[in-house]
Amino acid sequence: MATVNPFMNSLREDNLIDDREIAFVADITCTNGNRGRAWFFLNGCMLHLYKMVGMADRGEHIETLNLKGAEVLKASSFVLNTSLKLKCDGEIYTFKGFAQAKKVITCITESSIYRQ
């Protein structure tokens, strides 16, 4: 019997994730001044950033990135140094220290050319 994850269910209900279930925590730095640890949720080509309150709770909404046309500049799925550098709407976002790096990087790369 499959276990139900209430956190993931709430994300699905709020339309923050799709069937790929991409929800991860990472350290972020951005050329727009945003920096810190945050939750990231991917639905289609939209990457939603939320303040991290806890491992099973999200805080306030920070920003939403439309990944259509975004460019993955550099990525590493090496388990001891996961990272992703992304150019989106003229800003450079760097994500570090996230789990399931290969899946996250693949889905974000695919979303940059995603067609709804």
Short mmCIF file of C-alpha atoms in Angstrom, two decimals:
data_model
loop_
_atom_site.label_atom_id
_atom_site.label_comp_id
_atom_site.label_asym_id
_atom_site.label_seq_id
_atom_site.Cartn_x
_atom_site.Cartn_y
_atom_site.Cartn_z
CA MET A 1 0.00 0.00 0.00
CA ALA A 2 1.43 3.37 -1.01
CA THR A 3 1.95 5.92 1.72
CA VAL A 4 0.36 9.33 1.40
CA ASN A 5 2.60 12.36 1.78
CA PRO A 6 0.44 15.26 3.04
CA PHE A 7 3.09 17.85 2.11
CA MET A 8 3.25 16.68 -1.51
CA ASN A 9 -0.55 16.45 -1.64
CA SER A 10 -0.84 20.08 -0.50
CA LEU A 11 1.64 21.14 -3.20
CA ARG A 12 -0.38 19.30 -5.84
CA GLU A 13 -3.63 20.86 -4.59
CA ASP A 14 -2.04 24.34 -4.72
CA ASN A 15 -0.87 23.62 -8.29
CA LEU A 16 2.82 24.03 -7.38
CA ILE A 17 3.98 20.63 -8.69
CA ASP A 18 2.99 18.33 -11.52
CA ASP A 19 3.31 14.56 -11.98
CA ARG A 20 7.12 14.77 -11.89
CA GLU A 21 6.88 15.77 -8.20
CA ILE A 22 9.87 18.12 -8.26
CA ALA A 23 10.09 19.73 -4.82
CA PHE A 24 13.53 20.44 -3.42
CA VAL A 25 15.45 22.63 -0.99
CA ALA A 26 18.61 24.43 -2.10
CA ASP A 27 20.88 27.30 -1.24
CA ILE A 28 20.36 30.09 -3.76
CA THR A 29 22.18 33.19 -4.84
CA CYS A 30 20.85 35.48 -7.52
CA THR A 31 22.03 38.60 -9.27
CA ASN A 32 18.77 40.30 -8.15
CA GLY A 33 19.95 40.12 -4.52
CA ASN A 34 17.97 37.08 -3.36
CA ARG A 35 20.06 34.62 -1.38
CA GLY A 36 19.53 31.97 1.26
CA ARG A 37 17.92 28.55 1.63
CA ALA A 38 14.55 28.07 -0.05
CA TRP A 39 11.98 25.57 -1.28
CA PHE A 40 11.63 25.15 -5.05
CA PHE A 41 8.57 23.63 -6.73
CA LEU A 42 8.33 22.86 -10.45
CA ASN A 43 5.04 22.72 -12.33
CA GLY A 44 5.37 22.61 -16.10
CA CYS A 45 7.73 25.45 -16.94
CA MET A 46 7.04 27.43 -13.77
CA LEU A 47 9.57 27.23 -10.92
CA HIS A 48 8.10 28.58 -7.68
CA LEU A 49 10.46 29.77 -4.91
CA TYR A 50 9.24 29.84 -1.31
CA LYS A 51 10.91 30.80 1.92
CA MET A 52 11.97 27.73 3.88
CA VAL A 53 10.17 27.43 7.21
CA GLY A 54 10.80 23.73 7.79
CA MET A 55 11.26 20.42 6.05
CA ALA A 56 7.51 19.88 5.72
CA ASP A 57 6.24 23.43 5.52
CA ARG A 58 6.68 26.32 3.14
CA GLY A 59 6.81 29.96 4.06
CA GLU A 60 5.97 33.02 2.03
CA HIS A 61 6.23 33.13 -1.75
CA ILE A 62 9.47 34.73 -2.95
CA GLU A 63 9.12 34.63 -6.74
CA THR A 64 8.07 32.50 -9.68
CA LEU A 65 10.33 31.91 -12.66
CA ASN A 66 8.98 31.11 -16.09
CA LEU A 67 11.62 28.72 -17.41
CA LYS A 68 10.52 28.98 -21.06
CA GLY A 69 13.64 30.21 -22.80
CA ALA A 70 15.78 29.97 -19.65
CA GLU A 71 19.30 28.72 -20.17
CA VAL A 72 21.11 26.19 -18.00
CA LEU A 73 24.63 27.60 -17.90
CA LYS A 74 26.27 24.95 -15.75
CA ALA A 75 25.12 21.93 -13.76
CA SER A 76 26.62 19.21 -11.59
CA SER A 77 24.84 16.16 -10.22
CA PHE A 78 27.93 14.99 -8.31
CA VAL A 79 26.50 13.99 -4.93
CA LEU A 80 29.02 16.00 -2.87
CA ASN A 81 28.65 19.18 -4.92
CA THR A 82 25.23 19.46 -6.55
CA SER A 83 24.73 22.73 -8.37
CA LEU A 84 22.76 24.41 -11.13
CA LYS A 85 23.44 27.80 -12.67
CA LEU A 86 20.49 29.17 -14.61
CA LYS A 87 19.95 32.33 -16.63
CA CYS A 88 16.32 33.42 -16.59
CA ASP A 89 14.87 36.81 -17.57
CA GLY A 90 18.31 38.44 -17.50
CA GLU A 91 19.14 37.22 -13.97
CA ILE A 92 21.60 34.50 -13.00
CA TYR A 93 20.38 32.02 -10.37
CA THR A 94 22.75 29.56 -8.68
CA PHE A 95 21.28 26.62 -6.74
CA LYS A 96 23.53 24.47 -4.54
CA GLY A 97 23.22 21.54 -2.19
CA PHE A 98 20.00 19.89 -3.35
CA ALA A 99 18.93 16.23 -3.40
CA GLN A 100 18.00 14.15 -6.44
CA ALA A 101 20.24 16.35 -8.56
CA LYS A 102 20.10 14.32 -11.76
CA LYS A 103 16.28 14.34 -11.78
CA VAL A 104 16.07 18.04 -10.83
CA ILE A 105 18.61 19.13 -13.46
CA THR A 106 16.94 17.03 -16.17
CA CYS A 107 13.46 18.38 -15.38
CA ILE A 108 14.59 22.01 -15.22
CA THR A 109 16.50 21.62 -18.49
CA GLU A 110 13.43 20.04 -20.15
CA SER A 111 11.20 22.80 -18.73
CA SER A 112 13.28 25.49 -20.40
CA ILE A 113 11.97 24.15 -23.71
CA TYR A 114 8.60 23.03 -22.31
CA ARG A 115 5.51 23.62 -24.43
CA GLN A 116 2.09 23.70 -22.76
#
